[in-house]
Coordinates of C-alpha atoms and ligand atoms in Angstrom, one line a residue:
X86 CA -67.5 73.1 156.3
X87 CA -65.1 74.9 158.6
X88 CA -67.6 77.8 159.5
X89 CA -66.4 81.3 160.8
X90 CA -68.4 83.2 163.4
X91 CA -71.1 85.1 163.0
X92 CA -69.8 88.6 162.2
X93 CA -66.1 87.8 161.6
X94 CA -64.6 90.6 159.5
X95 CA -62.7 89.5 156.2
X96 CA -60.4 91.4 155.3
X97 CA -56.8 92.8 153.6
X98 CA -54.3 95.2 154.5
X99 CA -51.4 98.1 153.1
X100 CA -49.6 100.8 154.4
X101 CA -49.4 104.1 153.4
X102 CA -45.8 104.6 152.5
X103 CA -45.8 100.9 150.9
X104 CA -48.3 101.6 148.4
X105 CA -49.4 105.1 148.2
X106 CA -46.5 106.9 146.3
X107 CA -46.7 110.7 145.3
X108 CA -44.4 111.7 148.2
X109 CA -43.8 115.0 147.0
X110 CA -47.7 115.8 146.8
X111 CA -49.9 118.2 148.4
X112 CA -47.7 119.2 150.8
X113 CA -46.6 115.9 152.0
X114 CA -43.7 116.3 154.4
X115 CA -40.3 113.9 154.4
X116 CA -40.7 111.0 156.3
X117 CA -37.9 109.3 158.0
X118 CA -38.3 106.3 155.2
X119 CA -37.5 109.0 152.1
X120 CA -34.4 110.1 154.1
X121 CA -33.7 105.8 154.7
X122 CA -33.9 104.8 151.3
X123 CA -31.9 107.6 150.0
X124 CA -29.0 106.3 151.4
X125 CA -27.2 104.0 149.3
X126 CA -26.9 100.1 150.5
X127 CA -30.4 100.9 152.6
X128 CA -32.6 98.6 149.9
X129 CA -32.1 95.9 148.2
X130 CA -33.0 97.0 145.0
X131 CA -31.9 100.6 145.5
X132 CA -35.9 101.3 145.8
X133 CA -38.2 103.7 147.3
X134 CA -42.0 104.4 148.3
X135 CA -41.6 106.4 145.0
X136 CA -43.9 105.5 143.1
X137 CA -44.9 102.2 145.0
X138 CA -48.7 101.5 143.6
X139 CA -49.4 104.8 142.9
X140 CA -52.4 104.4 145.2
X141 CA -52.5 107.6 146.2
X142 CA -53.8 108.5 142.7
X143 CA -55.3 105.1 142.0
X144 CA -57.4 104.5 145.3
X145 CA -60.7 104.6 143.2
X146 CA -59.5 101.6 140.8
X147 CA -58.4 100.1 143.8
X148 CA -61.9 100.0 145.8
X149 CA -63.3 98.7 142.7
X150 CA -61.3 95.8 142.5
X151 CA -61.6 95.0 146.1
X152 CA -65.4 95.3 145.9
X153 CA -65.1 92.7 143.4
X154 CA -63.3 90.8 145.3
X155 CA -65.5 91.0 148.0
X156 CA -63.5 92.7 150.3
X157 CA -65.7 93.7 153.4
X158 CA -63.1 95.6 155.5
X159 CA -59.7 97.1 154.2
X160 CA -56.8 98.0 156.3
X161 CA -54.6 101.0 155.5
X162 CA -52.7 103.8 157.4
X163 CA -52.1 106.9 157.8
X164 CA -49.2 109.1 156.0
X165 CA -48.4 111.2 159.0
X166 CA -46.2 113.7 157.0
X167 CA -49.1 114.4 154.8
X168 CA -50.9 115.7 158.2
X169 CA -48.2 117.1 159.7
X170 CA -45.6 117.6 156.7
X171 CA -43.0 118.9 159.5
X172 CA -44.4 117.1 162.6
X173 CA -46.0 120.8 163.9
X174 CA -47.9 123.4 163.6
X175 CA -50.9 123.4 161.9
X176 CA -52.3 120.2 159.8
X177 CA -52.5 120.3 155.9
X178 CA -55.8 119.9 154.4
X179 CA -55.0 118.4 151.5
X180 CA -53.6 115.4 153.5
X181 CA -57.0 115.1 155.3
X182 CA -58.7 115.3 152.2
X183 CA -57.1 112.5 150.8
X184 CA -58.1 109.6 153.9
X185 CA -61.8 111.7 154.3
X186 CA -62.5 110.5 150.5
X187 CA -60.8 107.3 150.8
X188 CA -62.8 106.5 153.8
X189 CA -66.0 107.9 152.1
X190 CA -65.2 105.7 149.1
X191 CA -64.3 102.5 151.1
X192 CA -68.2 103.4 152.8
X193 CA -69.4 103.6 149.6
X194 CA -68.7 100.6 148.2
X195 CA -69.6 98.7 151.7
X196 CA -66.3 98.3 152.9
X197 CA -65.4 98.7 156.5
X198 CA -62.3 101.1 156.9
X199 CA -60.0 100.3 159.7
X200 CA -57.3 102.4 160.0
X201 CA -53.5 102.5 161.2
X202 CA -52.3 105.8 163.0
X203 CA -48.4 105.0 162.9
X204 CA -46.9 102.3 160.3
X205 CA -43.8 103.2 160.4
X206 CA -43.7 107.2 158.6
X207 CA -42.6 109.4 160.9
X208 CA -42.3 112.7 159.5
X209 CA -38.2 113.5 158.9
X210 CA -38.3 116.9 160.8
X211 CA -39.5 114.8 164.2
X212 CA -36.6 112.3 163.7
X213 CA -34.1 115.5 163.6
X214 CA -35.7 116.3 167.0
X215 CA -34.7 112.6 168.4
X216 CA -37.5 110.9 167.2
X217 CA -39.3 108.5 169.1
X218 CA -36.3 108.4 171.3
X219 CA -37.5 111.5 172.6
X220 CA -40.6 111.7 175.0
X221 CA -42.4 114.4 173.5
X222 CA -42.8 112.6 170.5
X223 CA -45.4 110.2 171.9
X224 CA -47.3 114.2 172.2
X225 CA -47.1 114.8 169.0
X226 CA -48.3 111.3 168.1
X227 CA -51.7 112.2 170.2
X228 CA -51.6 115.6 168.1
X229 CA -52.0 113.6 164.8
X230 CA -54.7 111.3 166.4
X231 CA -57.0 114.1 167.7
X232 CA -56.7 115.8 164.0
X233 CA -57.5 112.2 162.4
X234 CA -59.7 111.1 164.9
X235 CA -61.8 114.7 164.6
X236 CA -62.1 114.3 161.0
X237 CA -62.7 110.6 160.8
X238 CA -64.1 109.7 163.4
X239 CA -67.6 109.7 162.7
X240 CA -67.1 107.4 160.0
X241 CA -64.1 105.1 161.1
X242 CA -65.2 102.3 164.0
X243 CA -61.9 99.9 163.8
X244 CA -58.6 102.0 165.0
X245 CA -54.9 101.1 165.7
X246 CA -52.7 103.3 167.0
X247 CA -49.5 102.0 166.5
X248 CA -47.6 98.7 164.0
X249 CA -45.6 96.5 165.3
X250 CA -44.0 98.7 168.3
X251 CA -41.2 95.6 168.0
X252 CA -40.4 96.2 164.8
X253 CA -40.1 99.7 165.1
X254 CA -37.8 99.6 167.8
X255 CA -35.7 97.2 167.5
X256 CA -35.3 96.4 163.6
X257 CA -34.8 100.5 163.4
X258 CA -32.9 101.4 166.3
X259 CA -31.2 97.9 167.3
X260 CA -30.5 96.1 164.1
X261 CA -30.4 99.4 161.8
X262 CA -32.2 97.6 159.4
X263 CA -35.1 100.0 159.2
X264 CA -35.5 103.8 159.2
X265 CA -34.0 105.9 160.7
X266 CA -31.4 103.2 160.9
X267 CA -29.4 103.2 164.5
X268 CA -27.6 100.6 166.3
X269 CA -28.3 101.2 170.3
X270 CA -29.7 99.2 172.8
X271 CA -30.6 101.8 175.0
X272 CA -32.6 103.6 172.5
X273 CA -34.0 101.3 170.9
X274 CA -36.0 100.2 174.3
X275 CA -36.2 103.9 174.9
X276 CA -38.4 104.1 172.1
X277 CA -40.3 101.3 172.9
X278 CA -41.5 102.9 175.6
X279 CA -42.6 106.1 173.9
X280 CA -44.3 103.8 171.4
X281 CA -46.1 102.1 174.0
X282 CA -46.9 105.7 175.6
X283 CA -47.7 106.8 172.4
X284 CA -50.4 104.3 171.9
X285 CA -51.8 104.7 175.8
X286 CA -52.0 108.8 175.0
X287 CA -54.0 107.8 171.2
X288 CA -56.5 105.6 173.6
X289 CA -56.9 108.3 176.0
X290 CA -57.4 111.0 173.8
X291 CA -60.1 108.3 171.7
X292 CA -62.2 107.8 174.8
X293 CA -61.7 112.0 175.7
X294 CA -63.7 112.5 172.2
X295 CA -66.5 109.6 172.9
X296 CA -66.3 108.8 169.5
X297 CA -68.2 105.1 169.0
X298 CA -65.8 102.4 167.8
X299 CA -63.2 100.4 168.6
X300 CA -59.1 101.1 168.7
X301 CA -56.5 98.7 169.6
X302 CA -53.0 98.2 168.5
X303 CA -51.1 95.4 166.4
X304 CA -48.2 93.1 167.4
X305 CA -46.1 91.2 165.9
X306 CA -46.1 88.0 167.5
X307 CA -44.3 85.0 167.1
X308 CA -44.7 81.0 168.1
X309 CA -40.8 79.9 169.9
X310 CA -39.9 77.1 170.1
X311 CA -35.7 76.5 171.2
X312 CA -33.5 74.9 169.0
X313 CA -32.6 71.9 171.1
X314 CA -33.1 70.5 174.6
X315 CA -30.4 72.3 175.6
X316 CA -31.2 73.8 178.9
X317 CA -29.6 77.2 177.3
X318 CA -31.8 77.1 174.3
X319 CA -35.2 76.4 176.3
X320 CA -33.9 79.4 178.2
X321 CA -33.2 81.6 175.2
X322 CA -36.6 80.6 173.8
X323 CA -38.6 81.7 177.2
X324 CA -36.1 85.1 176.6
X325 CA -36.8 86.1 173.4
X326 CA -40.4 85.4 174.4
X327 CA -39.7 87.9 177.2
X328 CA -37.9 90.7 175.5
X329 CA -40.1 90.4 172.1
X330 CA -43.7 89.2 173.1
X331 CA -43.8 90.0 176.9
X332 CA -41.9 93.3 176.5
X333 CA -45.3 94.5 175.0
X334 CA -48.2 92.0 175.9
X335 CA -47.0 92.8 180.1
X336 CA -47.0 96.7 180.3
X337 CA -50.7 96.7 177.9
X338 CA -52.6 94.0 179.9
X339 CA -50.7 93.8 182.9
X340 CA -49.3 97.6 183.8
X341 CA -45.7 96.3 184.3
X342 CA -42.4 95.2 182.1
X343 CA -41.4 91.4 182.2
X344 CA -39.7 90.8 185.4
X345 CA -37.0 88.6 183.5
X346 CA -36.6 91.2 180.6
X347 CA -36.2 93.7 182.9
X348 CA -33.5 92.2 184.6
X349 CA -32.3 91.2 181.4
X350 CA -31.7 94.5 180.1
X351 CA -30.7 96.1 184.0
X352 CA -27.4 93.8 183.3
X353 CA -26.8 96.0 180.6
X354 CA -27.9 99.5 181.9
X355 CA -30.4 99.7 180.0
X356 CA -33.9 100.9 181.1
X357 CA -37.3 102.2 179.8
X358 CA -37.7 105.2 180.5
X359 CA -40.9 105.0 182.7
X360 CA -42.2 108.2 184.7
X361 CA -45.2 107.9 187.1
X362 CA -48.4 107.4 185.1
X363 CA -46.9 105.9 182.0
X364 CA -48.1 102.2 183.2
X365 CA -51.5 103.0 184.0
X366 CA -52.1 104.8 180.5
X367 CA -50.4 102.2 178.7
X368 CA -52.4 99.6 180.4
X369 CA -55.6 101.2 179.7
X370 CA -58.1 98.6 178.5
X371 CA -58.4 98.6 175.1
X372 CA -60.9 97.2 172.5
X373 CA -59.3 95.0 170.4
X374 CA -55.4 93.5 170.4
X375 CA -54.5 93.3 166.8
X376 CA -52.1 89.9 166.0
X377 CA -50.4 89.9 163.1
X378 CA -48.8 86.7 162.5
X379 CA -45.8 85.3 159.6
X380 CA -44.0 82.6 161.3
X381 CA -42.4 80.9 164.5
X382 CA -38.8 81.1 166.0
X383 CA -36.4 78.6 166.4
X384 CA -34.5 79.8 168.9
X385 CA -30.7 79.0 169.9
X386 CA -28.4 80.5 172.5
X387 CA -26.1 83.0 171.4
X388 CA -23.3 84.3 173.8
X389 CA -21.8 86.3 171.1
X390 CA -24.9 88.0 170.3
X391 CA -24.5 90.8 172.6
X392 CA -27.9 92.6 173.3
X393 CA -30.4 89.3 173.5
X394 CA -27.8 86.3 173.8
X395 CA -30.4 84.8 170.9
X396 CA -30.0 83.6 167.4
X397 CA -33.3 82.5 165.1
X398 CA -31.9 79.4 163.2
X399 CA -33.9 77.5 160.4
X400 CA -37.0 75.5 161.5
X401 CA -37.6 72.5 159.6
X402 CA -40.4 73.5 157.3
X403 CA -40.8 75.0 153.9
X404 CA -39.9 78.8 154.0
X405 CA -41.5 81.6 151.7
X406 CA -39.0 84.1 150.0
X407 CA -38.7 86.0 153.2
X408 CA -36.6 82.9 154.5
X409 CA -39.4 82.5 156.8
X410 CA -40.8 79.2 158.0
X411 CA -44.5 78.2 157.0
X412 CA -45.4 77.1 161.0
X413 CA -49.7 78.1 160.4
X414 CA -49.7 75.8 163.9
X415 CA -48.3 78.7 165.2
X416 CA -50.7 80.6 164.7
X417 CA -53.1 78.8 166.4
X418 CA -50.4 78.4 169.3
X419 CA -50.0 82.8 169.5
X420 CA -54.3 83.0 169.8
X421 CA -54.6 80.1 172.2
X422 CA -51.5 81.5 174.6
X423 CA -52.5 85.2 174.4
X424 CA -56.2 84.1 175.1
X425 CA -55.1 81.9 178.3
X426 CA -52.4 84.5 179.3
X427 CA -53.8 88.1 178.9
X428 CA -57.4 88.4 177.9
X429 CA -59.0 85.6 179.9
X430 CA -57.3 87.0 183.3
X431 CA -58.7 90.8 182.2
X432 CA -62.1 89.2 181.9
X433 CA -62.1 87.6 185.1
X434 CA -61.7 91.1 186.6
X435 CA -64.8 92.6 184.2
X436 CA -68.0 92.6 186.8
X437 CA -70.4 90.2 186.2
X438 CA -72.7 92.1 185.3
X439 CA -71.3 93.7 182.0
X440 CA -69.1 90.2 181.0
X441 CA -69.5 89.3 177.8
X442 CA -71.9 86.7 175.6
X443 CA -68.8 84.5 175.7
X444 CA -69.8 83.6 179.3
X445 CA -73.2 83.5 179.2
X446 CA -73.6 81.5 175.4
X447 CA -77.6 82.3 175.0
X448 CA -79.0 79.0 173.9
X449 CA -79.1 78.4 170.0
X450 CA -76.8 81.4 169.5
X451 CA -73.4 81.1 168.9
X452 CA -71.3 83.7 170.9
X453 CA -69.7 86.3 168.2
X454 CA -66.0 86.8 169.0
X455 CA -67.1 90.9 169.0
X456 CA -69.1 90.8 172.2
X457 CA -66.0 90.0 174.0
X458 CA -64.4 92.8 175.8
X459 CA -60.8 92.6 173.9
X460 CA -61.4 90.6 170.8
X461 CA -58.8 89.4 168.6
X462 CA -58.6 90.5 165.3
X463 CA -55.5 88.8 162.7
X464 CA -54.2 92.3 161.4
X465 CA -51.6 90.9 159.5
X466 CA -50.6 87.2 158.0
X467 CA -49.3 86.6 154.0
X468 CA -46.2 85.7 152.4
X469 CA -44.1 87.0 149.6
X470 CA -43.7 84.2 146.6
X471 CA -41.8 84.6 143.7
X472 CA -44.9 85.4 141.6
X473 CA -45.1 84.9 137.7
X474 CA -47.4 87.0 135.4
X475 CA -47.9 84.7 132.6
X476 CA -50.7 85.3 129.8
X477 CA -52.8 82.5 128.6
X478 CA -55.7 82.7 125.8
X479 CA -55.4 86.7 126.0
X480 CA -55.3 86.9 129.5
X481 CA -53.1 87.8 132.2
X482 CA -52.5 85.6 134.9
X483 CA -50.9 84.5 138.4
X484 CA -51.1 81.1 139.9
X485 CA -50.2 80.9 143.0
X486 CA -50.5 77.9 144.8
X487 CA -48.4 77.7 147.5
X488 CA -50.0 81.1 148.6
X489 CA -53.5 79.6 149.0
X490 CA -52.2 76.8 150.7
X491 CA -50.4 79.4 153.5
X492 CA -53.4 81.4 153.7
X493 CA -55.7 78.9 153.9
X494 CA -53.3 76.5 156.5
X495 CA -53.4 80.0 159.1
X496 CA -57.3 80.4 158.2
X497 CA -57.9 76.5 159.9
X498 CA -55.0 77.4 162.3
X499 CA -57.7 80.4 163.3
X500 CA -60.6 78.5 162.9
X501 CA -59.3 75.9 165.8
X502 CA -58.4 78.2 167.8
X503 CA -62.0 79.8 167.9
X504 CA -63.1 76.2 168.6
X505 CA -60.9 76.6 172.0
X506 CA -62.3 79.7 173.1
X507 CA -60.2 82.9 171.5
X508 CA -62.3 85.4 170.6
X509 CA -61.2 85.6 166.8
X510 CA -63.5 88.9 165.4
X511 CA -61.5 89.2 162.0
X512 CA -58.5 88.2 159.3
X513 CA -56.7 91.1 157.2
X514 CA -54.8 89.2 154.6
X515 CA -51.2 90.7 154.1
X516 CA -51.1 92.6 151.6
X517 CA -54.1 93.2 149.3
X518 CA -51.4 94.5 147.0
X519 CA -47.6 93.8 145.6
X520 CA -46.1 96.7 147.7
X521 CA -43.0 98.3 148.6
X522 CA -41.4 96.0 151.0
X523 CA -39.2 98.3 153.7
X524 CA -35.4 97.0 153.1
X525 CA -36.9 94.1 150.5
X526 CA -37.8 96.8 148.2
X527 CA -39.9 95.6 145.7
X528 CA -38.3 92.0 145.3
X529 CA -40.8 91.0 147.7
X530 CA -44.5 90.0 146.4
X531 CA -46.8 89.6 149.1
X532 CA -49.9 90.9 147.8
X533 CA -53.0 88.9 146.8
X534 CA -53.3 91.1 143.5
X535 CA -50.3 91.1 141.4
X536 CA -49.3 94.8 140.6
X537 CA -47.1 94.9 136.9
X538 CA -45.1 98.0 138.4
X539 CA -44.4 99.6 134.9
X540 CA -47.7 99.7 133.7
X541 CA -49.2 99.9 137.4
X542 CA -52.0 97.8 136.0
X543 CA -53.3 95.5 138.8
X544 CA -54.0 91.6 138.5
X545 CA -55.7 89.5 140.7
X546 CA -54.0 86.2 141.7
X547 CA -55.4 83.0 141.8
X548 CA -55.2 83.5 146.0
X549 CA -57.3 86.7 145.7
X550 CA -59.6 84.6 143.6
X551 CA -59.3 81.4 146.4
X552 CA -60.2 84.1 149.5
X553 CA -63.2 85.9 147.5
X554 CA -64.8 82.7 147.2
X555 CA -63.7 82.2 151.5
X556 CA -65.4 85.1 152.0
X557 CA -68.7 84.3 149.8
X558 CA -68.8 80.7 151.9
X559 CA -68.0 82.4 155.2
X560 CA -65.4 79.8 155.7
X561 CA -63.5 76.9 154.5
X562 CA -64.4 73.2 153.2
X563 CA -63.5 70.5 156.1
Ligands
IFM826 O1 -44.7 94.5 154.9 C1 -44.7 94.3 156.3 C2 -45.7 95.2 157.0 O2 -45.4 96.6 156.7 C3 -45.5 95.0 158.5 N1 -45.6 93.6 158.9 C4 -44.9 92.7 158.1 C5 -45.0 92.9 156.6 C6 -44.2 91.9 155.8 O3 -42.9 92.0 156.1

């Protein structure tokens, strides 16, 4: 039996404009994502988070089944134009309402909430302002974490401030592929600075209420590996390490930008915009670094690419219908690396005194992966299949096979890693349901319950299934 630590958290995740629907509700605001998919050629399908899973009306239904499941923590985020429908001014109740009875629900039924600040919503009427690529953004970021945090903070003990910072800047103000949909160097690292600032100002203002819990932020981090011996592609892969891992891992845990990234970008005028102060608040310690974790890169030199010099090129494994390589080594690689690179030097520098049980292993009890200083939690890690809803003897079913086998490939990719020393405190399977999948629309199925999006009726597949009896055994067979 592959056992998991004492204490380690199981369990899935969403976000709010991929599932919840009802965008025209109670006040909600736009968000930058209604304005996105509006435009035609945005989505695959021509899609929307209209309706999505209708959670927003189904959330009750929903805790049911994940109580059935077994479920012990679930992962959502926060609609930020239901708080602040136009970014300002005073924040609607009715949007509050809705997370203060989903948290009390989630309580209810023994599930630990841990909740996302910013995944990827920003409301519409910020964006017209400049959106992240303005500073003052980052402000009203704080804004709707003081109003959250005040109203759920005596409840909520897991937080994370911002998803995948990357992602956000890049994929929507690089590539264009996301909302709001730009093409500009320059701004795009321009907002991953705000973004980064953003999530230092959240951490302050969390610590400024002394509220008891824990907040963090997730990554999106990758495994590289170049394409060939070529000395240019062993050089591209140690860049796109820089400019995508580093580019965030440095200024957090280290108070500074990549040296090489830095210079990288220089040769193209392009700076973050850093004023005195932003380092130190970004490099506050935090209490948790949240992975999330899909694949590796295969990465090739590219002088035609013009902002990284980097193309991804097909690795040599099976991919899931994201095109993305199964790689659950990698995995194991991303803990291991960030362990050895980031938290073990900032636990070198914690006194003695207050280290924790990971230095001093009591005897007979096994160190939980929560008493160190900046755990690990897996915040993120699925994959979309072409799933079949098929009935058999009356009932409704999905089997899906080669989902179990990625899940439980990156849950032993975890599990060695813990044997060498990262302090793994938890694993939020992506996504608990079928959701909205950004530009993928809804051709995408990465949920562990199948949701039949005319009827809206929910079925568990044989991998939700496969991980409630995980979470019963509190592990794995060897
Ligand atoms: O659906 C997304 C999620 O919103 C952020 N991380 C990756 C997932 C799969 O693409």
């Amino acid at each position: 039996m592959l056992a998991f630590p004492e204490g380690f958290l199981w369990g899935t995740a969403t976000s709010a404009y991929q599932v919840e629907g009802s965008t025209r509700a109670d006040g909600r605001g736009e968000s930058i994502w209604d304005r996105f998919t509006a435009e035609p050629g945005r989505i695959d399908d021509g899609s929307s988070g209209e309706p999505a899973c209708d959670h927003y009306r189904r959330w009750r239904e929903d805790i049911q089944l994940m109580q059935a499941l077994g479920l012990q923590a679930y992962r959502f985020s926060i609609s930020w134009p239901r708080i602040y429908p136009t970014g300002e001014g005073a924040p609607n109740p009715a949007g509050l309402d809705f997370y203060d009875r989903l948290v009390d629900g989630l309580l209810d039924a023994q599930i630990e909430p841990l909740v996302t600040l910013y995944h990827w919503d920003l409301p519409q009427a910020l964006q017209a302002q400049g959106g992240w690529a303005r500073r003052e953004t980052a402000a009203r970021f704080r804004d709707l974490a003081v109003t959250v945090m005040e109203r759920l903070g005596d409840r909520v003990k897991l937080w994370l401030t911002i998803n995948e910072p990357w992602v956000v800047a890049f994929l929507g103000h690089l590539y264009g592929e996301h909302a709001p949909g730009l093409r500009d160097l320059a701004t795009a690292v321009r907002v991953s600075h705000h973004l980064l600032l953003a999530h230092g100002l959240a951490l302050q203002a969390f610590r400024q209420l002394n509220l008891p819990g824990r907040m963090g932020i997730s990554l999106d981090l990758h495994a590289y590996v170049p394409a060939s011996s070529a000395p240019e592609d062993q050089e591209a892969a140690q860049r796109a390490l820089a400019l995508e891992s580093g580019w965030f891992l440095d200024p957090l845990f280290r108070g500074r930008y990549p040296d090489t990234a830095l210079a990288w970008y220089q040769a193209r005028q392009v700076e973050p915009p850093v004023e005195p102060g932003d380092l130190e608040l970004i490099a506050q310690p935090m209490d948790f670094l949240g992975v999330n974790y899909y694949t590796r890169h295969v990465v090739a030199h590219d002088p035609s690419e013009p902002w990284t010099g980097i193309r991804n090129v097909a690795g040599p494994g099976p991919v899931t219908a994201m095109g993305w390589e199964v790689y659950p080594q990698g995995l194991q690689e991303v803990l291991t690396w960030v362990h050895r690179t980031y938290l073990a030097p900032r636990l070198a520098a914690v006194p003695a005194s207050s280290r924790a049980r990971e230095e001093v292993p009591s005897a007979g009890s096994q160190p939980s992966p929560w008493d160190h200083p900046c755990p690990l939690i897996i915040t993120e890690n699925g994959a979309a299949y072409p799933d079949e809803l098929v009935e058999e003897g009356g009932e409704l079913r999905v089997a899906d096979p080669e989902r179990i086998a990625y899940l439980e490939g990156h849950l032993r990719a975890i599990w060695q890693a813990l044997q060498e020393g990262a302090p793994v405190a938890g694993y939020f399977a992506w996504s608990f349901l079928d959701n909205f999948e950004w530009a993928r629309g809804y051709t995408r199925r990465f949920g562990l319950v199948y949701v039949d999006y005319p009827t809206q009726r929910r079925i568990p597949k044989a991998s939700a299934l496969w991980y409630r009896d995980v979470i019963a055994r509190h592990g794995l067979d060897a």
